[in-house]
Amino acid sequence: MKFDYKEIHIGSIIKARVEDIDTDLERICKFLKTTKDKVEEMYQSKSLDSDILMRWSKLLEYDFFRIYSQHLILYAPPSKVDKQAEKKSMLPNFRKSIYTREVIDFIVELIETQEKTMPQIVKEYRIPKSTLHRWTKKYGNLNNG
């Protein structure tokens, strides 16, 4: 089953993680300082406040924020910015993108099905050509069967 990074429903993802690791509802309520009804409401929510999401991440030992990072990598790749035109910022500057296995598989599949060419992927997703070659060699269908 492939994960859908385009349409994120964080409540159902959290519920799936709770079920995967068999986390007790009492423990959840205690950790989040909330009621069972509020937890059920969160499971139904498409989005959650970042503070609540951080608490869920700590409780369930899973980085739910990374799901959104992967969405940005796939569906909102950064535009090319002139380095000299960049202004100094107080915000941290992340040098590398974090690619999950699902994202790597998605990109490799685009190449293998010829839905996109390597130059298109380099341009659209700003993934270095050497990285793409490494991924296709390591994760491509020719090496998985």
CSV table of N, CA and C in Angstrom, one decimal:
chain,number,residue,atom,x,y,z
A,1,MET,N,0.8,-1.2,0.0
A,1,MET,CA,0.0,0.0,0.0
A,1,MET,C,0.9,1.2,0.0
A,2,LYS,N,0.6,2.2,-0.9
A,2,LYS,CA,1.3,3.4,-1.0
A,2,LYS,C,0.7,4.5,-0.1
A,3,PHE,N,1.5,5.3,0.5
A,3,PHE,CA,1.0,6.4,1.3
A,3,PHE,C,0.7,7.6,0.5
A,4,ASP,N,-0.4,8.2,0.7
A,4,ASP,CA,-0.8,9.4,-0.1
A,4,ASP,C,-0.3,10.7,0.6
A,5,TYR,N,0.8,11.2,0.0
A,5,TYR,CA,1.3,12.5,0.5
A,5,TYR,C,0.5,13.7,0.0
A,6,LYS,N,-0.3,13.5,-1.0
A,6,LYS,CA,-1.0,14.6,-1.6
A,6,LYS,C,-2.2,15.0,-0.7
A,7,GLU,N,-3.0,14.1,-0.2
A,7,GLU,CA,-4.1,14.3,0.6
A,7,GLU,C,-3.9,13.8,2.0
A,8,ILE,N,-3.4,14.7,2.9
A,8,ILE,CA,-3.0,14.3,4.2
A,8,ILE,C,-4.2,14.4,5.2
A,9,HIS,N,-4.5,13.4,5.9
A,9,HIS,CA,-5.6,13.4,6.9
A,9,HIS,C,-4.9,13.0,8.2
A,10,ILE,N,-4.3,13.9,8.9
A,10,ILE,CA,-3.4,13.6,10.1
A,10,ILE,C,-4.1,12.8,11.2
A,11,GLY,N,-5.4,13.1,11.4
A,11,GLY,CA,-6.1,12.3,12.5
A,11,GLY,C,-6.1,10.8,12.2
A,12,SER,N,-6.4,10.5,11.0
A,12,SER,CA,-6.4,9.0,10.7
A,12,SER,C,-5.0,8.4,10.7
A,13,ILE,N,-4.0,9.2,10.4
A,13,ILE,CA,-2.6,8.7,10.4
A,13,ILE,C,-2.2,8.5,11.9
A,14,ILE,N,-2.6,9.4,12.7
A,14,ILE,CA,-2.3,9.3,14.2
A,14,ILE,C,-3.0,8.0,14.7
A,15,LYS,N,-4.3,7.9,14.3
A,15,LYS,CA,-5.0,6.7,14.8
A,15,LYS,C,-4.4,5.4,14.4
A,16,ALA,N,-3.9,5.4,13.1
A,16,ALA,CA,-3.2,4.2,12.6
A,16,ALA,C,-1.9,3.9,13.4
A,17,ARG,N,-1.2,4.9,13.8
A,17,ARG,CA,0.0,4.7,14.6
A,17,ARG,C,-0.3,4.2,16.0
A,18,VAL,N,-1.4,4.8,16.5
A,18,VAL,CA,-1.8,4.3,17.9
A,18,VAL,C,-2.2,2.8,17.8
A,19,GLU,N,-2.9,2.4,16.8
A,19,GLU,CA,-3.2,1.0,16.6
A,19,GLU,C,-2.0,0.1,16.3
A,20,ASP,N,-1.1,0.7,15.5
A,20,ASP,CA,0.1,-0.1,15.2
A,20,ASP,C,1.0,-0.4,16.4
A,21,ILE,N,1.1,0.5,17.3
A,21,ILE,CA,1.9,0.3,18.5
A,21,ILE,C,1.1,0.0,19.7
A,22,ASP,N,-0.2,-0.2,19.5
A,22,ASP,CA,-1.1,-0.6,20.6
A,22,ASP,C,-1.0,0.3,21.9
A,23,THR,N,-1.2,1.6,21.6
A,23,THR,CA,-1.1,2.6,22.7
A,23,THR,C,-2.5,2.7,23.5
A,24,ASP,N,-2.4,2.6,24.8
A,24,ASP,CA,-3.6,2.6,25.6
A,24,ASP,C,-4.3,4.0,25.6
A,25,LEU,N,-5.6,4.0,25.5
A,25,LEU,CA,-6.3,5.3,25.4
A,25,LEU,C,-6.1,6.1,26.7
A,26,GLU,N,-6.1,5.4,27.9
A,26,GLU,CA,-5.9,6.1,29.2
A,26,GLU,C,-4.6,6.8,29.2
A,27,ARG,N,-3.5,6.2,28.6
A,27,ARG,CA,-2.2,6.8,28.6
A,27,ARG,C,-2.2,8.0,27.7
A,28,ILE,N,-2.9,7.9,26.5
A,28,ILE,CA,-3.0,9.0,25.6
A,28,ILE,C,-3.7,10.2,26.3
A,29,CYS,N,-4.8,10.0,26.9
A,29,CYS,CA,-5.5,11.0,27.6
A,29,CYS,C,-4.7,11.7,28.7
A,30,LYS,N,-4.0,10.9,29.4
A,30,LYS,CA,-3.1,11.4,30.5
A,30,LYS,C,-2.0,12.3,29.9
A,31,PHE,N,-1.3,11.8,28.9
A,31,PHE,CA,-0.2,12.5,28.3
A,31,PHE,C,-0.7,13.8,27.6
A,32,LEU,N,-1.8,13.8,26.9
A,32,LEU,CA,-2.3,14.9,26.2
A,32,LEU,C,-3.1,15.8,27.1
A,33,LYS,N,-3.4,15.4,28.3
A,33,LYS,CA,-4.2,16.1,29.3
A,33,LYS,C,-5.6,16.5,28.7
A,34,THR,N,-6.2,15.4,28.2
A,34,THR,CA,-7.5,15.6,27.5
A,34,THR,C,-8.4,14.4,27.8
A,35,THR,N,-9.6,14.5,27.2
A,35,THR,CA,-10.6,13.4,27.4
A,35,THR,C,-10.6,12.5,26.2
A,36,LYS,N,-11.3,11.3,26.4
A,36,LYS,CA,-11.4,10.3,25.4
A,36,LYS,C,-12.2,10.9,24.2
A,37,ASP,N,-13.2,11.7,24.5
A,37,ASP,CA,-14.0,12.3,23.4
A,37,ASP,C,-13.1,13.2,22.5
A,38,LYS,N,-12.2,14.0,23.2
A,38,LYS,CA,-11.4,14.9,22.4
A,38,LYS,C,-10.4,14.1,21.6
A,39,VAL,N,-9.9,13.0,22.1
A,39,VAL,CA,-9.0,12.2,21.3
A,39,VAL,C,-9.7,11.6,20.1
A,40,GLU,N,-10.9,11.2,20.3
A,40,GLU,CA,-11.7,10.7,19.1
A,40,GLU,C,-11.9,11.8,18.1
A,41,GLU,N,-12.1,13.0,18.6
A,41,GLU,CA,-12.3,14.2,17.7
A,41,GLU,C,-11.0,14.4,16.9
A,42,MET,N,-9.9,14.3,17.6
A,42,MET,CA,-8.6,14.4,16.9
A,42,MET,C,-8.4,13.4,15.8
A,43,TYR,N,-8.8,12.2,16.0
A,43,TYR,CA,-8.8,11.1,15.0
A,43,TYR,C,-9.6,11.5,13.8
A,44,GLN,N,-10.6,12.2,14.0
A,44,GLN,CA,-11.5,12.6,12.8
A,44,GLN,C,-11.0,13.9,12.1
A,45,SER,N,-10.0,14.6,12.7
A,45,SER,CA,-9.6,15.9,12.2
A,45,SER,C,-8.6,15.7,11.0
A,46,LYS,N,-8.8,16.5,10.0
A,46,LYS,CA,-7.9,16.5,8.8
A,46,LYS,C,-6.6,17.2,9.2
A,47,SER,N,-6.6,18.2,10.1
A,47,SER,CA,-5.4,18.9,10.6
A,47,SER,C,-5.5,19.1,12.1
A,48,LEU,N,-4.3,19.4,12.6
A,48,LEU,CA,-4.3,19.6,14.1
A,48,LEU,C,-3.3,20.8,14.3
A,49,ASP,N,-3.5,21.4,15.5
A,49,ASP,CA,-2.6,22.5,15.9
A,49,ASP,C,-1.2,21.9,16.1
A,50,SER,N,-0.2,22.7,15.7
A,50,SER,CA,1.2,22.2,15.7
A,50,SER,C,1.7,21.7,17.1
A,51,ASP,N,1.2,22.4,18.2
A,51,ASP,CA,1.6,22.0,19.5
A,51,ASP,C,1.0,20.6,19.9
A,52,ILE,N,-0.2,20.4,19.5
A,52,ILE,CA,-0.8,19.1,19.7
A,52,ILE,C,-0.1,18.0,18.9
A,53,LEU,N,0.2,18.3,17.6
A,53,LEU,CA,0.9,17.4,16.8
A,53,LEU,C,2.3,17.1,17.4
A,54,MET,N,3.0,18.0,18.0
A,54,MET,CA,4.3,17.8,18.6
A,54,MET,C,4.1,16.8,19.8
A,55,ARG,N,3.0,17.0,20.5
A,55,ARG,CA,2.8,16.1,21.7
A,55,ARG,C,2.5,14.7,21.2
A,56,TRP,N,1.7,14.6,20.1
A,56,TRP,CA,1.4,13.2,19.5
A,56,TRP,C,2.8,12.6,19.1
A,57,SER,N,3.6,13.4,18.4
A,57,SER,CA,4.9,12.9,17.9
A,57,SER,C,5.7,12.3,19.1
A,58,LYS,N,5.8,13.1,20.2
A,58,LYS,CA,6.5,12.6,21.3
A,58,LYS,C,5.9,11.3,21.9
A,59,LEU,N,4.6,11.3,22.1
A,59,LEU,CA,4.0,10.2,22.7
A,59,LEU,C,4.1,8.9,21.9
A,60,LEU,N,3.9,9.1,20.6
A,60,LEU,CA,3.9,7.9,19.7
A,60,LEU,C,5.3,7.6,19.1
A,61,GLU,N,6.3,8.5,19.5
A,61,GLU,CA,7.6,8.3,18.9
A,61,GLU,C,7.7,8.2,17.4
A,62,TYR,N,7.0,9.2,16.8
A,62,TYR,CA,6.9,9.2,15.3
A,62,TYR,C,6.8,10.7,14.9
A,63,ASP,N,7.6,11.0,13.9
A,63,ASP,CA,7.7,12.4,13.4
A,63,ASP,C,6.6,12.7,12.4
A,64,PHE,N,5.4,13.1,12.9
A,64,PHE,CA,4.3,13.4,12.0
A,64,PHE,C,4.5,14.6,11.2
A,65,PHE,N,5.4,15.5,11.6
A,65,PHE,CA,5.7,16.7,10.8
A,65,PHE,C,6.4,16.3,9.5
A,66,ARG,N,7.2,15.2,9.5
A,66,ARG,CA,7.9,14.8,8.3
A,66,ARG,C,6.9,14.4,7.2
A,67,ILE,N,5.7,14.0,7.5
A,67,ILE,CA,4.7,13.8,6.4
A,67,ILE,C,4.5,15.0,5.6
A,68,TYR,N,4.4,16.2,6.3
A,68,TYR,CA,4.2,17.4,5.7
A,68,TYR,C,5.4,17.9,4.9
A,69,SER,N,6.6,17.6,5.4
A,69,SER,CA,7.8,17.9,4.7
A,69,SER,C,7.9,17.1,3.4
A,70,GLN,N,7.5,15.8,3.4
A,70,GLN,CA,7.5,15.0,2.2
A,70,GLN,C,6.5,15.6,1.2
A,71,HIS,N,5.3,16.1,1.7
A,71,HIS,CA,4.3,16.7,0.8
A,71,HIS,C,5.0,17.9,0.1
A,72,LEU,N,5.7,18.7,0.9
A,72,LEU,CA,6.3,19.9,0.3
A,72,LEU,C,7.4,19.5,-0.8
A,73,ILE,N,8.1,18.4,-0.5
A,73,ILE,CA,9.1,18.0,-1.5
A,73,ILE,C,8.5,17.5,-2.8
A,74,LEU,N,7.4,16.8,-2.6
A,74,LEU,CA,6.7,16.3,-3.8
A,74,LEU,C,5.8,17.2,-4.5
A,75,TYR,N,5.1,18.1,-3.8
A,75,TYR,CA,4.1,18.9,-4.5
A,75,TYR,C,4.3,20.4,-4.4
A,76,ALA,N,5.4,20.8,-3.8
A,76,ALA,CA,5.7,22.2,-3.7
A,76,ALA,C,7.2,22.4,-3.7
A,77,PRO,N,7.9,21.8,-4.7
A,77,PRO,CA,9.4,22.0,-4.7
A,77,PRO,C,9.8,23.4,-4.7
A,78,PRO,N,10.9,23.7,-4.0
A,78,PRO,CA,11.3,25.1,-3.9
A,78,PRO,C,11.7,25.7,-5.3
A,79,SER,N,11.5,26.9,-5.5
A,79,SER,CA,11.9,27.6,-6.7
A,79,SER,C,13.4,27.9,-6.6
A,80,LYS,N,14.0,28.0,-7.7
A,80,LYS,CA,15.4,28.3,-7.7
A,80,LYS,C,15.6,29.8,-7.4
A,81,VAL,N,16.4,30.0,-6.4
A,81,VAL,CA,16.6,31.4,-5.9
A,81,VAL,C,18.0,31.8,-6.1
A,82,ASP,N,18.2,33.0,-6.6
A,82,ASP,CA,19.5,33.6,-6.8
A,82,ASP,C,20.1,33.8,-5.4
A,83,LYS,N,21.3,33.1,-5.2
A,83,LYS,CA,21.9,33.1,-3.9
A,83,LYS,C,22.2,34.5,-3.4
A,84,GLN,N,22.6,35.4,-4.3
A,84,GLN,CA,23.0,36.8,-3.9
A,84,GLN,C,21.8,37.6,-3.6
A,85,ALA,N,20.6,37.2,-4.1
A,85,ALA,CA,19.4,38.0,-3.8
A,85,ALA,C,18.8,37.6,-2.5
A,86,GLU,N,19.2,36.4,-1.9
A,86,GLU,CA,18.7,36.0,-0.7
A,86,GLU,C,19.0,37.0,0.4
A,87,LYS,N,18.0,37.2,1.3
A,87,LYS,CA,18.2,38.1,2.4
A,87,LYS,C,18.6,37.2,3.6
A,88,LYS,N,19.3,37.8,4.5
A,88,LYS,CA,19.6,37.0,5.8
A,88,LYS,C,18.4,36.9,6.6
A,89,SER,N,18.2,35.7,7.2
A,89,SER,CA,17.0,35.4,8.0
A,89,SER,C,17.4,34.9,9.3
A,90,MET,N,16.6,35.1,10.3
A,90,MET,CA,16.8,34.5,11.6
A,90,MET,C,16.3,33.0,11.6
A,91,LEU,N,15.6,32.6,10.6
A,91,LEU,CA,15.1,31.2,10.6
A,91,LEU,C,16.3,30.3,10.2
A,92,PRO,N,16.2,29.1,10.6
A,92,PRO,CA,17.3,28.1,10.2
A,92,PRO,C,17.2,27.8,8.8
A,93,ASN,N,18.4,27.6,8.2
A,93,ASN,CA,18.4,27.3,6.7
A,93,ASN,C,18.8,25.8,6.6
A,94,PHE,N,17.8,25.0,6.2
A,94,PHE,CA,18.0,23.5,6.1
A,94,PHE,C,18.7,23.2,4.7
A,95,ARG,N,19.9,22.6,4.8
A,95,ARG,CA,20.7,22.4,3.6
A,95,ARG,C,20.2,21.2,2.8
A,96,LYS,N,19.7,20.2,3.4
A,96,LYS,CA,19.3,19.0,2.7
A,96,LYS,C,17.9,18.7,3.0
A,97,SER,N,17.3,18.1,1.9
A,97,SER,CA,15.9,17.6,2.1
A,97,SER,C,16.0,16.2,2.7
A,98,ILE,N,15.0,15.8,3.4
A,98,ILE,CA,14.9,14.5,4.0
A,98,ILE,C,13.9,13.7,3.2
A,99,TYR,N,14.5,12.6,2.6
A,99,TYR,CA,13.7,11.8,1.7
A,99,TYR,C,13.4,10.5,2.4
A,100,THR,N,12.1,10.2,2.5
A,100,THR,CA,11.7,8.9,3.0
A,100,THR,C,11.8,7.8,1.9
A,101,ARG,N,11.7,6.6,2.3
A,101,ARG,CA,11.7,5.5,1.3
A,101,ARG,C,10.5,5.6,0.4
A,102,GLU,N,9.4,6.1,0.9
A,102,GLU,CA,8.2,6.3,0.1
A,102,GLU,C,8.4,7.3,-1.0
A,103,VAL,N,9.1,8.4,-0.7
A,103,VAL,CA,9.4,9.5,-1.6
A,103,VAL,C,10.4,9.0,-2.7
A,104,ILE,N,11.4,8.3,-2.2
A,104,ILE,CA,12.4,7.7,-3.1
A,104,ILE,C,11.7,6.7,-4.1
A,105,ASP,N,10.8,5.9,-3.6
A,105,ASP,CA,10.1,4.9,-4.4
A,105,ASP,C,9.2,5.7,-5.4
A,106,PHE,N,8.6,6.7,-5.0
A,106,PHE,CA,7.7,7.5,-5.9
A,106,PHE,C,8.5,8.1,-7.0
A,107,ILE,N,9.7,8.7,-6.7
A,107,ILE,CA,10.5,9.3,-7.7
A,107,ILE,C,11.1,8.3,-8.7
A,108,VAL,N,11.5,7.2,-8.1
A,108,VAL,CA,12.1,6.1,-9.0
A,108,VAL,C,11.0,5.6,-9.9
A,109,GLU,N,9.8,5.4,-9.4
A,109,GLU,CA,8.6,5.0,-10.2
A,109,GLU,C,8.3,6.0,-11.4
A,110,LEU,N,8.4,7.3,-11.1
A,110,LEU,CA,8.2,8.3,-12.1
A,110,LEU,C,9.2,8.1,-13.3
A,111,ILE,N,10.4,7.8,-12.9
A,111,ILE,CA,11.5,7.5,-13.9
A,111,ILE,C,11.2,6.2,-14.7
A,112,GLU,N,11.0,5.2,-13.9
A,112,GLU,CA,10.8,3.8,-14.6
A,112,GLU,C,9.6,3.8,-15.5
A,113,THR,N,8.5,4.4,-15.1
A,113,THR,CA,7.3,4.4,-15.9
A,113,THR,C,7.4,5.5,-17.0
A,114,GLN,N,8.5,6.2,-17.0
A,114,GLN,CA,8.7,7.3,-18.0
A,114,GLN,C,7.7,8.4,-17.9
A,115,GLU,N,7.1,8.5,-16.7
A,115,GLU,CA,6.1,9.6,-16.5
A,115,GLU,C,6.9,11.0,-16.5
A,116,LYS,N,8.1,10.9,-16.0
A,116,LYS,CA,9.0,12.1,-16.0
A,116,LYS,C,10.4,11.6,-16.3
A,117,THR,N,11.2,12.5,-16.9
A,117,THR,CA,12.6,12.2,-17.2
A,117,THR,C,13.4,12.6,-16.1
A,118,MET,N,14.7,12.1,-16.0
A,118,MET,CA,15.6,12.6,-15.0
A,118,MET,C,15.8,14.1,-15.0
A,119,PRO,N,16.0,14.7,-16.2
A,119,PRO,CA,16.2,16.2,-16.2
A,119,PRO,C,14.9,16.9,-15.7
A,120,GLN,N,13.7,16.4,-15.9
A,120,GLN,CA,12.5,17.0,-15.4
A,120,GLN,C,12.5,16.9,-13.9
A,121,ILE,N,12.9,15.8,-13.3
A,121,ILE,CA,12.9,15.6,-11.9
A,121,ILE,C,13.9,16.5,-11.2
A,122,VAL,N,15.1,16.6,-11.9
A,122,VAL,CA,16.2,17.5,-11.4
A,122,VAL,C,15.6,18.9,-11.3
A,123,LYS,N,15.0,19.3,-12.3
A,123,LYS,CA,14.5,20.7,-12.4
A,123,LYS,C,13.3,20.9,-11.4
A,124,GLU,N,12.3,20.0,-11.4
A,124,GLU,CA,11.1,20.2,-10.6
A,124,GLU,C,11.3,20.0,-9.1
A,125,TYR,N,12.1,19.0,-8.8
A,125,TYR,CA,12.2,18.6,-7.4
A,125,TYR,C,13.6,19.0,-6.8
A,126,ARG,N,14.5,19.5,-7.7
A,126,ARG,CA,15.8,19.9,-7.2
A,126,ARG,C,16.5,18.8,-6.5
A,127,ILE,N,16.4,17.6,-7.1
A,127,ILE,CA,17.2,16.5,-6.6
A,127,ILE,C,18.4,16.3,-7.5
A,128,PRO,N,19.6,16.3,-7.0
A,128,PRO,CA,20.8,16.1,-7.8
A,128,PRO,C,20.7,14.9,-8.7
A,129,LYS,N,21.3,15.0,-9.9
A,129,LYS,CA,21.3,13.9,-10.9
A,129,LYS,C,22.0,12.7,-10.3
A,130,SER,N,23.1,13.0,-9.6
A,130,SER,CA,23.9,11.8,-9.0
A,130,SER,C,23.0,11.1,-8.0
A,131,THR,N,22.2,11.8,-7.2
A,131,THR,CA,21.3,11.2,-6.3
A,131,THR,C,20.3,10.3,-7.0
A,132,LEU,N,19.7,10.8,-8.1
A,132,LEU,CA,18.7,10.0,-8.9
A,132,LEU,C,19.3,8.8,-9.4
A,133,HIS,N,20.5,8.9,-9.9
A,133,HIS,CA,21.2,7.7,-10.5
A,133,HIS,C,21.4,6.7,-9.4
A,134,ARG,N,21.8,7.1,-8.2
A,134,ARG,CA,22.1,6.2,-7.0
A,134,ARG,C,20.8,5.6,-6.7
A,135,TRP,N,19.7,6.3,-6.6
A,135,TRP,CA,18.4,5.8,-6.2
A,135,TRP,C,17.9,4.7,-7.3
A,136,THR,N,18.0,5.0,-8.5
A,136,THR,CA,17.5,4.1,-9.5
A,136,THR,C,18.4,2.8,-9.5
A,137,LYS,N,19.6,3.0,-9.2
A,137,LYS,CA,20.5,1.8,-9.1
A,137,LYS,C,20.2,0.9,-7.9
A,138,LYS,N,19.9,1.6,-6.8
A,138,LYS,CA,19.7,0.9,-5.5
A,138,LYS,C,18.3,0.4,-5.4
A,139,TYR,N,17.3,1.3,-5.8
A,139,TYR,CA,15.9,1.0,-5.5
A,139,TYR,C,15.1,0.6,-6.7
A,140,GLY,N,15.6,0.7,-7.9
A,140,GLY,CA,14.9,0.5,-9.1
A,140,GLY,C,14.4,-1.0,-9.3
A,141,ASN,N,13.4,-1.2,-10.1
A,141,ASN,CA,12.8,-2.5,-10.3
A,141,ASN,C,13.8,-3.5,-10.8
A,142,LEU,N,14.8,-3.1,-11.6
A,142,LEU,CA,15.8,-4.0,-12.1
A,142,LEU,C,16.6,-4.6,-11.0
A,143,ASN,N,16.7,-3.9,-9.9
A,143,ASN,CA,17.5,-4.4,-8.7
A,143,ASN,C,16.7,-5.0,-7.6
A,144,ASN,N,15.4,-5.0,-7.7
A,144,ASN,CA,14.5,-5.5,-6.7
A,144,ASN,C,13.9,-6.8,-7.0
A,145,GLY,N,14.1,-7.3,-8.2
A,145,GLY,CA,13.5,-8.6,-8.6
A,145,GLY,C,14.4,-9.6,-8.9
